[in-house]
Short mmCIF file of C-alpha atoms and ligand atoms in Angstrom, two decimals:
data_model
loop_
_atom_site.label_atom_id
_atom_site.label_comp_id
_atom_site.label_asym_id
_atom_site.label_seq_id
_atom_site.Cartn_x
_atom_site.Cartn_y
_atom_site.Cartn_z
CA UNK A 1 0.00 0.00 0.00
CA UNK A 2 1.32 3.42 -0.99
CA UNK A 3 1.16 6.55 1.14
CA UNK A 4 -0.92 8.98 -0.94
CA UNK A 5 1.35 11.87 -0.03
CA UNK A 6 4.10 10.18 -1.99
CA UNK A 7 1.97 10.29 -5.15
CA UNK A 8 2.66 13.54 -7.02
CA UNK A 9 -0.99 14.06 -7.96
CA UNK A 10 -2.22 14.11 -4.36
CA UNK A 11 0.84 15.24 -2.42
CA UNK A 12 -0.86 18.44 -1.20
CA UNK A 13 -4.19 16.89 -0.27
CA UNK A 14 -5.12 17.39 3.38
CA UNK A 15 -5.91 14.30 5.40
CA UNK A 16 -9.47 15.54 6.07
CA UNK A 17 -10.11 15.78 2.36
CA UNK A 18 -8.56 12.39 1.67
CA UNK A 19 -10.84 10.85 4.29
CA UNK A 20 -13.95 12.53 2.86
CA UNK A 21 -15.85 10.10 0.63
CA UNK A 22 -17.19 12.94 -1.50
CA UNK A 23 -13.66 14.15 -2.18
CA UNK A 24 -12.73 10.58 -3.12
CA UNK A 25 -15.70 10.41 -5.49
CA UNK A 26 -14.96 13.76 -7.13
CA UNK A 27 -11.34 12.75 -7.60
CA UNK A 28 -11.87 9.29 -9.04
CA UNK A 29 -9.57 8.50 -11.92
CA UNK A 30 -11.65 8.32 -15.07
CA UNK A 31 -9.24 8.99 -17.93
CA UNK A 32 -6.07 7.53 -19.37
CA UNK A 33 -3.77 10.52 -18.88
CA UNK A 34 -4.43 10.78 -15.16
CA UNK A 35 -4.16 7.02 -14.72
CA UNK A 36 -0.77 7.02 -16.44
CA UNK A 37 0.48 9.51 -13.86
CA UNK A 38 -0.08 7.03 -11.02
CA UNK A 39 0.30 3.56 -12.56
CA UNK A 40 2.82 2.21 -15.07
CA UNK A 41 0.41 0.81 -17.62
CA UNK A 42 1.03 -2.20 -19.86
CA UNK A 43 0.08 -1.97 -23.56
CA UNK A 44 -3.10 -4.07 -23.09
CA UNK A 45 -4.18 -1.77 -20.29
CA UNK A 46 -3.35 1.39 -22.23
CA UNK A 47 -5.36 0.13 -25.21
CA UNK A 48 -7.99 -1.26 -22.87
CA UNK A 49 -8.63 2.03 -21.15
CA UNK A 50 -9.04 3.76 -24.51
CA UNK A 51 -11.28 1.16 -26.09
CA UNK A 52 -13.36 -0.47 -23.39
CA UNK A 53 -14.81 2.62 -21.80
CA UNK A 54 -17.70 2.60 -24.25
CA UNK A 55 -18.79 -0.64 -22.54
CA UNK A 56 -18.34 0.13 -18.84
CA UNK A 57 -16.92 3.38 -17.58
CA UNK A 58 -13.68 3.44 -15.62
CA UNK A 59 -13.66 5.14 -12.25
CA UNK A 60 -11.09 4.29 -9.60
CA UNK A 61 -11.04 5.94 -6.20
CA UNK A 62 -7.71 7.50 -5.18
CA UNK A 63 -7.90 5.23 -2.12
CA UNK A 64 -8.03 2.10 -4.32
CA UNK A 65 -5.09 3.40 -6.39
CA UNK A 66 -2.93 3.40 -3.25
CA UNK A 67 -3.59 -0.35 -2.86
CA UNK A 68 -2.27 -1.13 -6.36
CA UNK A 69 1.30 -2.16 -7.05
CA UNK A 70 2.01 0.36 -9.83
CA UNK A 71 4.65 -1.84 -11.45
CA UNK A 72 3.00 -5.27 -11.28
CA UNK A 73 0.52 -6.01 -14.09
CA UNK A 74 -0.66 -9.15 -12.27
CA UNK A 75 -1.51 -7.32 -9.06
CA UNK A 76 -4.94 -8.64 -7.93
CA UNK A 77 -6.12 -5.19 -6.84
CA UNK A 78 -5.10 -3.64 -10.13
CA UNK A 79 -6.81 -6.27 -12.28
CA UNK A 80 -10.17 -5.54 -10.63
CA UNK A 81 -9.96 -1.84 -11.55
CA UNK A 82 -8.01 -1.23 -14.76
CA UNK A 83 -9.66 -2.24 -18.04
CA UNK A 84 -7.81 -4.29 -20.62
CA UNK A 85 -8.59 -4.96 -24.27
CA UNK A 86 -9.82 -8.40 -23.23
CA UNK A 87 -13.10 -6.71 -22.26
CA UNK A 88 -13.81 -6.19 -25.95
CA UNK A 89 -13.94 -9.94 -26.56
CA UNK A 90 -17.48 -11.23 -26.55
CA UNK A 91 -17.58 -15.02 -26.49
CA UNK A 92 -20.41 -17.12 -27.89
CA UNK A 93 -21.38 -18.12 -24.34
CA UNK A 94 -21.68 -14.49 -23.20
CA UNK A 95 -25.15 -13.12 -22.48
CA UNK A 96 -26.35 -9.50 -22.17
CA UNK A 97 -28.46 -10.10 -19.04
CA UNK A 98 -27.31 -13.56 -17.88
CA UNK A 99 -29.25 -13.50 -14.61
CA UNK A 100 -32.52 -12.49 -16.36
CA UNK A 101 -32.81 -9.58 -13.93
CA UNK A 102 -34.80 -7.62 -16.48
CA UNK A 103 -36.95 -10.57 -17.50
CA UNK A 104 -38.00 -11.04 -13.87
CA UNK A 105 -38.54 -7.32 -13.28
CA UNK A 106 -42.13 -6.18 -12.64
CA UNK A 107 -41.05 -2.55 -12.03
CA UNK A 108 -37.94 -0.77 -13.34
CA UNK A 109 -34.96 -1.52 -11.09
CA UNK A 110 -36.72 -4.24 -9.11
CA UNK A 111 -36.25 -7.99 -9.59
CA UNK A 112 -38.73 -10.34 -7.92
CA UNK A 113 -37.33 -13.83 -8.38
CA UNK A 114 -37.73 -15.63 -5.09
CA UNK A 115 -41.01 -16.05 -3.18
CA UNK A 116 -40.30 -13.78 -0.22
CA UNK A 117 -37.58 -11.29 -1.19
CA UNK A 118 -36.72 -8.74 -3.85
CA UNK A 119 -33.64 -7.12 -5.31
CA UNK A 120 -34.04 -3.35 -5.64
CA UNK A 121 -31.41 -1.52 -7.70
CA UNK A 122 -31.64 2.01 -6.31
CA UNK A 123 -28.73 3.52 -8.24
CA UNK A 124 -26.45 2.69 -11.15
CA UNK A 125 -23.51 4.44 -9.48
CA UNK A 126 -20.52 2.73 -7.86
CA UNK A 127 -17.49 4.04 -6.03
CA UNK A 128 -15.33 2.05 -8.39
CA UNK A 129 -16.44 0.20 -11.52
CA UNK A 130 -15.15 -3.33 -11.08
CA UNK A 131 -13.92 -4.76 -14.35
CA UNK A 132 -15.60 -8.09 -13.57
CA UNK A 133 -18.99 -6.40 -12.99
CA UNK A 134 -21.90 -8.76 -13.65
CA UNK A 135 -24.29 -5.83 -14.10
CA UNK A 136 -22.10 -4.07 -16.63
CA UNK A 137 -25.13 -3.74 -18.91
CA UNK A 138 -26.33 -0.92 -16.63
CA UNK A 139 -23.68 -0.08 -14.00
CA UNK A 140 -22.30 3.41 -14.45
CA UNK A 141 -24.66 4.15 -17.32
CA UNK A 142 -25.65 7.48 -15.79
CA UNK A 143 -23.48 7.30 -12.63
CA UNK A 144 -26.57 8.46 -10.72
CA UNK A 145 -29.26 7.49 -8.22
CA UNK A 146 -32.64 6.50 -9.66
CA UNK A 147 -35.28 9.22 -9.83
CA UNK A 148 -37.68 9.63 -6.89
CA UNK A 149 -40.55 8.45 -9.11
CA UNK A 150 -38.70 5.24 -9.99
CA UNK A 151 -37.80 4.64 -6.35
CA UNK A 152 -41.38 5.21 -5.22
CA UNK A 153 -42.70 2.85 -7.92
CA UNK A 154 -40.43 0.12 -6.52
CA UNK A 155 -41.57 0.82 -2.97
CA UNK A 156 -45.23 0.75 -4.10
CA UNK A 157 -44.68 -2.71 -5.58
CA UNK A 158 -43.12 -3.93 -2.33
CA UNK A 159 -46.03 -2.44 -0.32
CA UNK A 160 -48.58 -4.21 -2.53
CA UNK A 161 -46.87 -7.59 -2.30
CA UNK A 162 -47.37 -8.83 1.24
CA UNK A 163 -45.41 -12.04 0.59
CA UNK A 164 -42.17 -9.98 0.51
CA UNK A 165 -40.38 -9.78 3.88
CA UNK A 166 -36.81 -8.97 2.84
CA UNK A 167 -35.68 -6.15 0.55
CA UNK A 168 -32.16 -6.17 -0.83
CA UNK A 169 -31.06 -2.63 -1.74
CA UNK A 170 -28.31 -2.76 -4.33
CA UNK A 171 -27.20 -1.11 -7.55
CA UNK A 172 -24.65 -0.04 -8.62
CA UNK A 173 -23.68 0.36 -5.02
CA UNK A 174 -26.50 1.06 -2.58
CA UNK A 175 -24.24 3.24 -0.41
CA UNK A 176 -23.43 5.60 -3.27
CA UNK A 177 -26.83 7.13 -2.61
CA UNK A 178 -26.79 10.16 -0.28
CA UNK A 179 -27.66 9.62 3.39
CA UNK A 180 -30.88 11.59 2.88
CA UNK A 181 -32.20 9.56 -0.04
CA UNK A 182 -31.10 6.30 1.55
CA UNK A 183 -32.96 7.24 4.73
CA UNK A 184 -36.03 8.20 2.72
CA UNK A 185 -36.06 4.74 1.07
CA UNK A 186 -35.42 2.85 4.31
CA UNK A 187 -38.00 4.90 6.23
CA UNK A 188 -40.66 4.13 3.62
CA UNK A 189 -39.77 0.43 3.70
CA UNK A 190 -39.93 0.38 7.51
CA UNK A 191 -43.51 1.69 7.36
CA UNK A 192 -44.51 -1.50 5.52
CA UNK A 193 -45.61 -4.03 8.15
CA UNK A 194 -44.66 -7.14 6.14
CA UNK A 195 -41.00 -6.06 5.70
CA UNK A 196 -38.75 -7.66 8.32
CA UNK A 197 -35.23 -7.37 6.98
CA UNK A 198 -33.61 -4.63 4.93
CA UNK A 199 -30.33 -5.65 3.33
CA UNK A 200 -27.75 -3.35 1.80
CA UNK A 201 -25.48 -4.51 -1.02
CA UNK A 202 -22.35 -2.38 -1.24
CA UNK A 203 -18.68 -2.63 -2.07
CA UNK A 204 -17.92 0.65 -0.29
CA UNK A 205 -16.11 -0.98 2.68
CA UNK A 206 -13.56 -2.24 0.17
CA UNK A 207 -13.46 0.43 -2.56
CA UNK A 208 -14.47 3.58 -0.66
CA UNK A 209 -14.27 2.85 3.08
CA UNK A 210 -14.63 6.55 3.98
CA UNK A 211 -18.27 6.19 2.91
CA UNK A 212 -18.97 4.45 6.23
CA UNK A 213 -19.32 7.62 8.29
CA UNK A 214 -20.60 8.01 11.85
CA UNK A 215 -23.63 9.80 10.40
CA UNK A 216 -24.44 6.90 8.12
CA UNK A 217 -24.29 4.24 10.83
CA UNK A 218 -26.23 6.43 13.29
CA UNK A 219 -28.96 6.71 10.66
CA UNK A 220 -28.94 3.01 9.74
CA UNK A 221 -29.14 1.76 13.31
CA UNK A 222 -32.49 3.51 13.80
CA UNK A 223 -34.04 1.07 11.32
CA UNK A 224 -32.92 -2.36 12.53
CA UNK A 225 -32.87 -5.15 11.49
CA UNK A 226 -30.45 -3.87 8.83
CA UNK A 227 -28.05 -6.40 7.30
CA UNK A 228 -25.24 -5.60 4.90
CA UNK A 229 -23.33 -7.61 2.34
CA UNK A 230 -20.09 -6.40 0.84
CA UNK A 231 -17.46 -7.73 -1.55
CA UNK A 232 -13.84 -8.37 -0.67
CA UNK A 233 -12.22 -10.56 -3.31
CA UNK A 234 -8.66 -10.57 -2.02
CA UNK A 235 -7.06 -10.24 1.41
CA UNK A 236 -5.05 -7.24 0.18
CA UNK A 237 -8.32 -5.26 0.22
CA UNK A 238 -8.43 -5.60 4.00
CA UNK A 239 -6.59 -2.50 5.21
CA UNK A 240 -6.72 -0.31 8.33
CA UNK A 241 -9.31 1.88 6.57
CA UNK A 242 -11.58 -0.95 5.47
CA UNK A 243 -11.27 -2.51 8.90
CA UNK A 244 -12.36 0.79 10.51
CA UNK A 245 -15.37 0.95 8.19
CA UNK A 246 -16.42 -2.62 8.96
CA UNK A 247 -16.02 -2.20 12.71
CA UNK A 248 -18.30 0.87 12.63
CA UNK A 249 -20.97 -1.19 10.93
CA UNK A 250 -20.75 -4.26 13.14
CA UNK A 251 -20.48 -2.15 16.31
CA UNK A 252 -23.77 -0.53 15.25
CA UNK A 253 -25.32 -4.01 15.26
CA UNK A 254 -25.30 -4.46 11.49
CA UNK A 255 -24.21 -8.00 10.59
CA UNK A 256 -21.80 -7.85 7.65
CA UNK A 257 -21.45 -10.70 5.15
CA UNK A 258 -19.06 -11.07 2.24
CA UNK A 259 -19.99 -12.05 -1.31
CA UNK A 260 -16.84 -12.60 -3.30
CA UNK A 261 -16.48 -13.50 -6.96
CA UNK A 262 -14.16 -16.27 -8.08
CA UNK A 263 -11.81 -14.49 -10.49
CA UNK A 264 -9.09 -15.99 -12.66
CA UNK A 265 -5.65 -14.64 -11.81
CA UNK A 266 -7.03 -12.77 -8.79
CA UNK A 267 -8.28 -15.24 -6.21
CA UNK A 268 -8.61 -18.62 -8.00
CA UNK A 269 -6.47 -20.42 -5.47
CA UNK A 270 -7.42 -22.33 -2.30
CA UNK A 271 -4.58 -20.73 -0.35
CA UNK A 272 -5.62 -17.18 -1.26
CA UNK A 273 -9.26 -18.00 -0.46
CA UNK A 274 -8.30 -19.45 2.91
CA UNK A 275 -6.29 -16.36 3.78
CA UNK A 276 -9.18 -14.14 2.61
CA UNK A 277 -11.77 -15.81 4.85
CA UNK A 278 -9.38 -15.92 7.82
CA UNK A 279 -8.74 -12.19 7.50
CA UNK A 280 -12.47 -11.47 7.04
CA UNK A 281 -13.56 -13.16 10.24
CA UNK A 282 -10.85 -11.28 12.15
CA UNK A 283 -12.74 -8.09 11.28
CA UNK A 284 -16.05 -9.83 12.08
CA UNK A 285 -17.22 -10.28 8.50
CA UNK A 286 -18.94 -13.59 7.83
CA UNK A 287 -18.14 -15.16 4.43
CA UNK A 288 -21.55 -15.66 2.77
CA UNK A 289 -21.24 -16.50 -0.92
CA UNK A 290 -18.44 -17.27 -3.36
CA UNK A 291 -19.82 -16.72 -6.86
CA UNK A 292 -18.85 -18.49 -10.01
CA UNK A 293 -18.14 -15.63 -12.47
CA UNK A 294 -21.32 -14.88 -14.46
CA UNK A 295 -21.76 -15.09 -18.23
CA UNK A 296 -21.96 -11.30 -18.68
CA UNK A 297 -20.46 -9.91 -21.89
CA UNK A 298 -16.75 -9.10 -21.96
CA UNK A 299 -15.64 -10.78 -18.74
CA UNK A 300 -14.72 -14.25 -20.04
CA UNK A 301 -11.06 -13.62 -19.17
CA UNK A 302 -12.05 -13.57 -15.48
CA UNK A 303 -13.88 -16.92 -15.58
CA UNK A 304 -12.54 -20.13 -14.09
CA UNK A 305 -13.89 -23.64 -14.42
CA UNK A 306 -16.56 -24.72 -11.96
CA UNK A 307 -14.06 -27.37 -10.88
CA UNK A 308 -11.85 -24.61 -9.48
CA UNK A 309 -14.69 -23.51 -7.19
CA UNK A 310 -15.31 -27.09 -6.04
CA UNK A 311 -11.57 -27.50 -5.41
CA UNK A 312 -11.60 -24.37 -3.23
CA UNK A 313 -14.54 -25.60 -1.15
CA UNK A 314 -12.88 -29.04 -0.83
CA UNK A 315 -9.84 -27.26 0.57
CA UNK A 316 -11.88 -25.29 3.09
CA UNK A 317 -14.59 -27.61 4.46
CA UNK A 318 -13.23 -29.49 7.46
CA UNK A 319 -9.85 -27.83 7.16
CA UNK A 320 -11.01 -24.54 8.72
CA UNK A 321 -13.90 -23.42 10.96
CA UNK A 322 -17.28 -23.99 9.37
CA UNK A 323 -18.48 -20.39 9.79
CA UNK A 324 -15.60 -19.16 7.65
CA UNK A 325 -16.75 -21.10 4.62
CA UNK A 326 -18.87 -19.35 1.99
CA UNK A 327 -21.44 -21.22 -0.09
CA UNK A 328 -20.20 -21.60 -3.64
CA UNK A 329 -22.91 -20.41 -6.04
CA UNK A 330 -23.66 -20.56 -9.75
CA UNK A 331 -26.30 -17.97 -10.73
CA UNK A 332 -27.67 -18.04 -14.24
CA UNK A 333 -30.64 -17.52 -16.58
CA UNK A 334 -33.22 -16.67 -13.96
CA UNK A 335 -32.72 -19.94 -12.11
CA UNK A 336 -31.37 -17.99 -9.17
CA UNK A 337 -28.48 -18.93 -6.98
CA UNK A 338 -27.66 -22.61 -7.16
CA UNK A 339 -25.22 -23.93 -4.55
CA UNK A 340 -22.66 -26.52 -5.63
CA UNK A 341 -20.49 -28.66 -3.39
CA UNK A 342 -18.19 -31.64 -3.54
CA UNK A 343 -20.17 -34.83 -2.75
CA UNK A 344 -19.92 -36.12 0.79
CA UNK A 345 -22.71 -38.71 0.58
CA UNK A 346 -21.21 -41.89 -0.87
CA UNK A 347 -23.91 -44.52 -0.53
CA UNK A 348 -27.12 -45.46 1.31
CA UNK A 349 -29.37 -48.35 2.24
CA UNK A 350 -32.65 -48.10 4.13
CA UNK A 351 -30.75 -48.11 7.44
CA UNK A 352 -27.23 -46.93 6.59
CA UNK A 353 -25.85 -43.69 5.27
CA UNK A 354 -22.23 -43.87 4.07
CA UNK A 355 -20.32 -40.60 4.16
CA UNK A 356 -16.80 -39.46 3.50
CA UNK A 357 -15.14 -36.67 5.43
CA UNK A 358 -12.60 -34.03 4.44
CA UNK A 359 -9.70 -36.42 5.20
CA UNK A 360 -11.09 -39.05 2.84
CA UNK A 361 -12.18 -41.32 5.70
CA UNK A 362 -15.41 -43.27 5.08
CA UNK A 363 -17.99 -43.50 7.87
CA UNK A 364 -21.41 -45.04 8.36
CA UNK A 365 -24.36 -43.49 10.13
CA UNK A 366 -27.18 -45.77 11.23
CA UNK A 367 -30.69 -44.41 10.89
CA UNK A 368 -33.44 -45.19 13.43
CA UNK A 369 -35.87 -48.00 12.62
CA UNK A 370 -38.78 -45.68 13.29
CA UNK A 371 -37.57 -42.87 11.08
CA UNK A 372 -40.76 -41.29 9.83
CA UNK A 373 -41.40 -37.79 11.24
CA UNK A 374 -45.01 -37.02 11.98
CA UNK A 375 -46.79 -33.74 12.62
CA UNK A 376 -48.27 -33.57 16.13
CA UNK A 377 -50.71 -30.91 14.89
CA UNK A 378 -50.47 -29.02 18.16
CA UNK A 379 -49.20 -25.77 16.70
CA UNK A 380 -51.05 -23.29 14.53
CA UNK A 381 -48.22 -22.43 12.10
CA UNK A 382 -49.76 -24.43 9.25
CA UNK A 383 -52.92 -22.37 9.46
CA UNK A 384 -50.87 -19.20 9.07
CA UNK A 385 -48.58 -20.49 6.34
CA UNK A 386 -49.93 -23.69 4.89
CA UNK A 387 -46.83 -25.81 4.34
CA UNK A 388 -48.38 -27.94 1.67
CA UNK A 389 -49.58 -25.00 -0.38
CA UNK A 390 -46.66 -22.59 -0.16
CA UNK A 391 -43.81 -24.43 -1.81
CA UNK A 392 -42.54 -24.74 -5.34
CA UNK A 393 -40.10 -27.26 -6.76
CA UNK A 394 -38.85 -30.45 -5.14
CA UNK A 395 -39.99 -29.07 -1.75
CA UNK A 396 -43.58 -29.24 -3.01
CA UNK A 397 -42.99 -32.85 -4.09
CA UNK A 398 -41.60 -33.81 -0.68
CA UNK A 399 -44.69 -32.35 0.97
CA UNK A 400 -46.92 -34.32 -1.39
CA UNK A 401 -48.45 -31.30 -3.14
CA UNK A 402 -47.06 -32.47 -6.47
CA UNK A 403 -46.07 -35.85 -7.88
CA UNK A 404 -44.02 -34.60 -10.79
CA UNK A 405 -42.60 -31.51 -12.41
CA UNK A 406 -42.20 -31.76 -16.14
CA UNK A 407 -40.78 -29.51 -18.85
CA UNK A 408 -43.39 -27.82 -21.03
CA UNK A 409 -41.22 -27.95 -24.13
CA UNK A 410 -39.98 -31.53 -24.42
CA UNK A 411 -40.64 -33.56 -27.59
CA UNK A 412 -42.58 -36.05 -25.50
CA UNK A 413 -44.90 -33.37 -24.09
CA UNK A 414 -45.37 -31.85 -27.54
CA UNK A 415 -46.29 -35.30 -28.91
CA UNK A 416 -48.70 -35.83 -26.09
CA UNK A 417 -50.36 -32.45 -26.64
CA UNK A 418 -50.54 -33.19 -30.37
CA UNK A 419 -52.23 -36.54 -29.65
CA UNK A 420 -54.67 -34.92 -27.24
CA UNK A 421 -55.74 -32.43 -29.89
CA UNK A 422 -56.33 -35.27 -32.34
CA UNK A 423 -58.24 -37.15 -29.70
CA UNK A 424 -60.52 -34.18 -29.05
CA UNK A 425 -61.20 -33.71 -32.76
CA UNK A 426 -62.50 -37.25 -33.15
C1 PLP B 501 -29.14 -12.72 -4.83
C2 PLP B 501 -30.51 -12.32 -5.01
C3 PLP B 501 -31.40 -12.26 -3.92
C4 PLP B 501 -30.97 -12.63 -2.51
O1 PLP B 501 -30.61 -13.97 -2.44
P1 PLP B 501 -30.21 -14.64 -1.04
O2 PLP B 501 -29.83 -16.04 -1.42
O3 PLP B 501 -31.44 -14.56 -0.19
O4 PLP B 501 -29.08 -13.85 -0.48
C5 PLP B 501 -32.70 -11.89 -4.16
N1 PLP B 501 -33.13 -11.59 -5.40
C6 PLP B 501 -32.31 -11.65 -6.47
C7 PLP B 501 -32.85 -11.35 -7.82
C8 PLP B 501 -30.98 -12.01 -6.31
O5 PLP B 501 -30.17 -12.07 -7.38
#
């Protein structure tokens, strides 16, 4: 990490200014000439900055620049921030909106995918534009918060849908919104009786830690339960500043989770991942998800195999404390987040379960003879939320609500429908 006073560009900046998130935002590096003054660029970066900005703008906080090794093109901090010409490559597997966030969007900026929770993109602005951004189709488009009308339309939808109990405010970066507008949104959400949890999705603790001000946490703690998820991808992002930001949040009673992205050449190594999660829990951040890199356009150079993710989890589970281990997730095509793990269940009979552990030992577990659970029917929860009626998917099959789930488009189903039509015509 460099001392900013040793960088010519900022040598006269007062400490108060440096520690002011608005100063950091105003002074983000957004053009090639300024970037060249602070980093020794490689040709693919130089070209990349010139050519890829039409796709996703570049903006790097001065703070983040100080974390970069200016002479090392493979620096993991640098690769997350400085565009290269590889972003221009669009592979055949790339997809404009790979998570179908717009397909599943009833109101602009809001995605309602799961039964009880929604994703609400309140701004397209970020402190820094990560080069691996999954939402690069919209991030940084205007570098602004949504209009009040758009925000209110999202809140109206949430108010009308009583099945929603958890609202995930994201963007862009949900903390790039001013304290006033953020409070306005949270206050409106808190007036809705069916909303329990408000979650904030932000990379500010890593890219712009000065954003976590005393004012902000004083405001947030009035509206508990507030949860927050951030994104640290490499242990080098954990600095005195980011630690200070995180401690403010957790001391205000806001649980902080980490959602990292598995990135080729940045953190695609079990040893780096282990160090990352160890450092995170020291600052009281709970690793939550590790994402397989999405199929967004122009980020194929950041993607690893799925096997790499499985290898990382294999190297963590059992080897380190369970609460340090994120769930490895593949998210694609509207299917939502799908967890993937190495297999631990080796075989079964009607009494025996055969398992392997992290050391490769094989163990049996004997099930009870009377193993059927039964419902004593002495609680009234089912009346409030009928278990049999409320589930989709395999859960609904386990409860007996459904016997099968079949594709609507298979050849077999088409044949059957064709036959039925004939049958009716007779
Ligand atoms: C990730 C996500 C959520 C939240 O998922 P959790 O698994 O509850 O953290 C909700 N909605 C959408 C559209 C998401 O992508």
